Amino acid sequence: MTDPSVSPGRPAAAKADKTKLAKNQVAKTQLAKTKLTEVVVVCAKCAKRQGLRPRAVRALLKGAAKQAAKDGLLADRTKLCIVESGCLGPCPKRAVAVATGASLAAGRVVLLDPDSKPEEALAAVLRPVLPQPRPPNSAPIRP
């Protein structure tokens, strides 16, 4: 039988060498310091559906974070990185889907009212999201 992964114009030895190199290569990674404390992902599709200009939610949250830092409500080192993305999943009719690292770790997306005050919007985004207890994968073990 012929190997379907090998094309007729390519010898089998060339494929074997290529896979051998891929197994022996080790990814080199490095870590770097950053001043960012939180990354906020905003659904651009939801913002457009609400009739907001492209970076309106970003401007709303950035302005609120700067004002809160001036007032001393946030830690001195709080710096947000607000990024627009594609669809985050839920498509609310009267809200904008926003996610943070903590909310994604908990399996949640924050639904933000675009008419809310900047302070309320920032509090809704940065508040800690408590993870929901997950049901066990199997039946309990009986003695």
mmCIF file of C-alpha atoms in Angstrom:
data_model
loop_
_atom_site.group_PDB
_atom_site.id
_atom_site.type_symbol
_atom_site.label_atom_id
_atom_site.label_comp_id
_atom_site.label_asym_id
_atom_site.label_seq_id
_atom_site.Cartn_x
_atom_site.Cartn_y
_atom_site.Cartn_z
ATOM 1 C CA MET A 1 0.000 0.000 0.000
ATOM 2 C CA THR A 2 1.082 3.565 -0.541
ATOM 3 C CA ASP A 3 1.335 6.149 2.181
ATOM 4 C CA PRO A 4 -1.303 8.843 1.487
ATOM 5 C CA SER A 5 0.705 11.483 3.368
ATOM 6 C CA VAL A 6 3.563 11.257 0.864
ATOM 7 C CA SER A 7 2.910 12.943 -2.449
ATOM 8 C CA PRO A 8 4.016 11.147 -5.639
ATOM 9 C CA GLY A 9 6.722 13.711 -6.444
ATOM 10 C CA ARG A 10 8.248 13.631 -2.954
ATOM 11 C CA PRO A 11 10.230 10.710 -1.572
ATOM 12 C CA ALA A 12 9.286 9.224 1.790
ATOM 13 C CA ALA A 13 12.760 9.934 3.208
ATOM 14 C CA ALA A 14 12.247 13.702 2.867
ATOM 15 C CA LYS A 15 9.073 13.501 4.938
ATOM 16 C CA ALA A 16 10.806 11.401 7.595
ATOM 17 C CA ASP A 17 13.649 13.954 7.894
ATOM 18 C CA LYS A 18 11.156 16.791 8.258
ATOM 19 C CA THR A 19 9.262 15.092 11.110
ATOM 20 C CA LYS A 20 12.526 14.158 12.800
ATOM 21 C CA LEU A 21 13.583 17.829 12.852
ATOM 22 C CA ALA A 22 10.234 18.924 14.192
ATOM 23 C CA LYS A 23 10.486 16.495 17.128
ATOM 24 C CA ASN A 24 14.020 17.604 18.035
ATOM 25 C CA GLN A 25 13.290 21.347 17.958
ATOM 26 C CA VAL A 26 12.572 22.998 21.275
ATOM 27 C CA ALA A 27 10.642 26.243 21.484
ATOM 28 C CA LYS A 28 12.673 29.008 23.081
ATOM 29 C CA THR A 29 10.589 31.399 25.151
ATOM 30 C CA GLN A 30 11.439 34.425 27.213
ATOM 31 C CA LEU A 31 9.517 36.480 29.729
ATOM 32 C CA ALA A 32 9.506 40.267 29.914
ATOM 33 C CA LYS A 33 8.231 42.750 32.457
ATOM 34 C CA THR A 34 5.186 44.860 31.693
ATOM 35 C CA LYS A 35 3.378 47.705 33.397
ATOM 36 C CA LEU A 36 -0.006 46.311 32.369
ATOM 37 C CA THR A 37 -2.147 44.870 35.129
ATOM 38 C CA GLU A 38 -5.208 43.878 33.129
ATOM 39 C CA VAL A 39 -6.134 43.160 29.534
ATOM 40 C CA VAL A 40 -9.735 43.942 28.621
ATOM 41 C CA VAL A 41 -11.214 42.473 25.429
ATOM 42 C CA VAL A 42 -14.186 44.314 23.896
ATOM 43 C CA CYS A 43 -16.427 42.780 21.236
ATOM 44 C CA ALA A 44 -16.344 45.146 18.249
ATOM 45 C CA LYS A 45 -19.468 43.532 16.805
ATOM 46 C CA CYS A 46 -21.489 44.336 19.944
ATOM 47 C CA ALA A 47 -20.189 47.913 19.997
ATOM 48 C CA LYS A 48 -21.175 48.387 16.372
ATOM 49 C CA ARG A 49 -24.622 46.915 17.033
ATOM 50 C CA GLN A 50 -25.143 49.481 19.820
ATOM 51 C CA GLY A 51 -24.266 52.293 17.405
ATOM 52 C CA LEU A 52 -21.037 53.186 19.187
ATOM 53 C CA ARG A 53 -18.105 54.545 17.253
ATOM 54 C CA PRO A 54 -15.230 52.096 16.843
ATOM 55 C CA ARG A 55 -13.228 53.014 19.952
ATOM 56 C CA ALA A 56 -15.948 54.439 22.185
ATOM 57 C CA VAL A 57 -15.861 51.637 24.775
ATOM 58 C CA ARG A 58 -12.076 51.815 24.853
ATOM 59 C CA ALA A 59 -12.186 55.577 25.467
ATOM 60 C CA LEU A 60 -14.865 55.134 28.144
ATOM 61 C CA LEU A 61 -12.858 52.555 30.127
ATOM 62 C CA LYS A 62 -9.475 54.282 29.686
ATOM 63 C CA GLY A 63 -10.870 57.607 30.842
ATOM 64 C CA ALA A 64 -12.549 56.022 33.848
ATOM 65 C CA ALA A 65 -9.350 54.185 34.805
ATOM 66 C CA LYS A 66 -7.264 57.362 34.597
ATOM 67 C CA GLN A 67 -9.786 59.320 36.676
ATOM 68 C CA ALA A 68 -9.995 56.553 39.276
ATOM 69 C CA ALA A 69 -6.190 56.438 39.510
ATOM 70 C CA LYS A 70 -6.096 60.227 40.038
ATOM 71 C CA ASP A 71 -8.743 59.989 42.760
ATOM 72 C CA GLY A 72 -6.817 57.184 44.465
ATOM 73 C CA LEU A 73 -9.573 54.606 44.002
ATOM 74 C CA LEU A 74 -7.284 52.234 42.074
ATOM 75 C CA ALA A 75 -3.821 51.034 42.931
ATOM 76 C CA ASP A 76 -0.986 53.183 41.646
ATOM 77 C CA ARG A 77 0.166 50.481 39.301
ATOM 78 C CA THR A 78 -3.177 49.824 37.591
ATOM 79 C CA LYS A 79 -2.798 50.090 33.838
ATOM 80 C CA LEU A 80 -5.308 48.670 31.375
ATOM 81 C CA CYS A 81 -4.773 47.404 27.865
ATOM 82 C CA ILE A 82 -8.104 47.547 26.052
ATOM 83 C CA VAL A 83 -8.322 45.559 22.822
ATOM 84 C CA GLU A 84 -11.151 45.154 20.343
ATOM 85 C CA SER A 85 -11.815 41.676 19.050
ATOM 86 C CA GLY A 86 -14.335 39.716 17.090
ATOM 87 C CA CYS A 87 -17.341 37.997 18.582
ATOM 88 C CA LEU A 88 -16.933 36.763 22.181
ATOM 89 C CA GLY A 89 -19.935 34.451 22.097
ATOM 90 C CA PRO A 90 -23.022 35.975 23.672
ATOM 91 C CA CYS A 91 -24.708 38.563 21.483
ATOM 92 C CA PRO A 92 -26.802 40.708 23.841
ATOM 93 C CA LYS A 93 -29.398 43.049 22.379
ATOM 94 C CA ARG A 94 -28.721 46.052 24.613
ATOM 95 C CA ALA A 95 -25.188 45.502 25.946
ATOM 96 C CA VAL A 96 -21.567 45.098 24.919
ATOM 97 C CA ALA A 97 -19.674 41.873 25.651
ATOM 98 C CA VAL A 98 -16.424 42.533 27.520
ATOM 99 C CA ALA A 99 -13.948 40.004 28.916
ATOM 100 C CA THR A 100 -10.925 40.125 31.209
ATOM 101 C CA GLY A 101 -8.428 37.474 32.149
ATOM 102 C CA ALA A 102 -10.237 36.763 35.414
ATOM 103 C CA SER A 103 -13.649 36.538 33.786
ATOM 104 C CA LEU A 104 -12.364 34.207 31.072
ATOM 105 C CA ALA A 105 -10.696 32.006 33.683
ATOM 106 C CA ALA A 106 -14.080 31.722 35.376
ATOM 107 C CA GLY A 107 -15.751 30.994 32.036
ATOM 108 C CA ARG A 108 -17.735 34.243 32.064
ATOM 109 C CA VAL A 109 -18.142 37.303 29.838
ATOM 110 C CA VAL A 110 -19.216 40.658 31.309
ATOM 111 C CA LEU A 111 -22.221 42.269 29.601
ATOM 112 C CA LEU A 112 -21.673 46.013 29.867
ATOM 113 C CA ASP A 113 -24.450 48.574 29.480
ATOM 114 C CA PRO A 114 -23.156 51.237 27.051
ATOM 115 C CA ASP A 115 -25.253 53.955 28.768
ATOM 116 C CA SER A 116 -23.694 53.363 32.192
ATOM 117 C CA LYS A 117 -21.480 55.924 33.905
ATOM 118 C CA PRO A 118 -17.723 55.478 33.380
ATOM 119 C CA GLU A 119 -17.154 54.613 37.052
ATOM 120 C CA GLU A 120 -19.877 51.960 36.993
ATOM 121 C CA ALA A 121 -18.517 50.485 33.757
ATOM 122 C CA LEU A 122 -14.992 50.261 35.180
ATOM 123 C CA ALA A 123 -16.243 48.674 38.407
ATOM 124 C CA ALA A 124 -18.248 46.107 36.447
ATOM 125 C CA VAL A 125 -15.243 45.170 34.334
ATOM 126 C CA LEU A 126 -12.607 45.054 37.084
ATOM 127 C CA ARG A 127 -14.622 43.437 39.876
ATOM 128 C CA PRO A 128 -13.459 39.918 40.689
ATOM 129 C CA VAL A 129 -15.556 37.188 39.129
ATOM 130 C CA LEU A 130 -16.022 34.230 41.413
ATOM 131 C CA PRO A 131 -15.712 30.875 39.651
ATOM 132 C CA GLN A 132 -18.780 28.688 39.708
ATOM 133 C CA PRO A 133 -18.344 25.234 41.264
ATOM 134 C CA ARG A 134 -18.199 22.619 38.562
ATOM 135 C CA PRO A 135 -20.097 19.363 38.897
ATOM 136 C CA PRO A 136 -17.993 16.222 39.266
ATOM 137 C CA ASN A 137 -17.113 14.384 36.072
ATOM 138 C CA SER A 138 -18.215 10.987 37.330
ATOM 139 C CA ALA A 139 -20.407 9.412 39.959
ATOM 140 C CA PRO A 140 -19.051 9.407 43.523
ATOM 141 C CA ILE A 141 -16.967 6.417 44.507
ATOM 142 C CA ARG A 142 -18.732 4.249 47.042
ATOM 143 C CA PRO A 143 -16.791 2.189 49.594
#
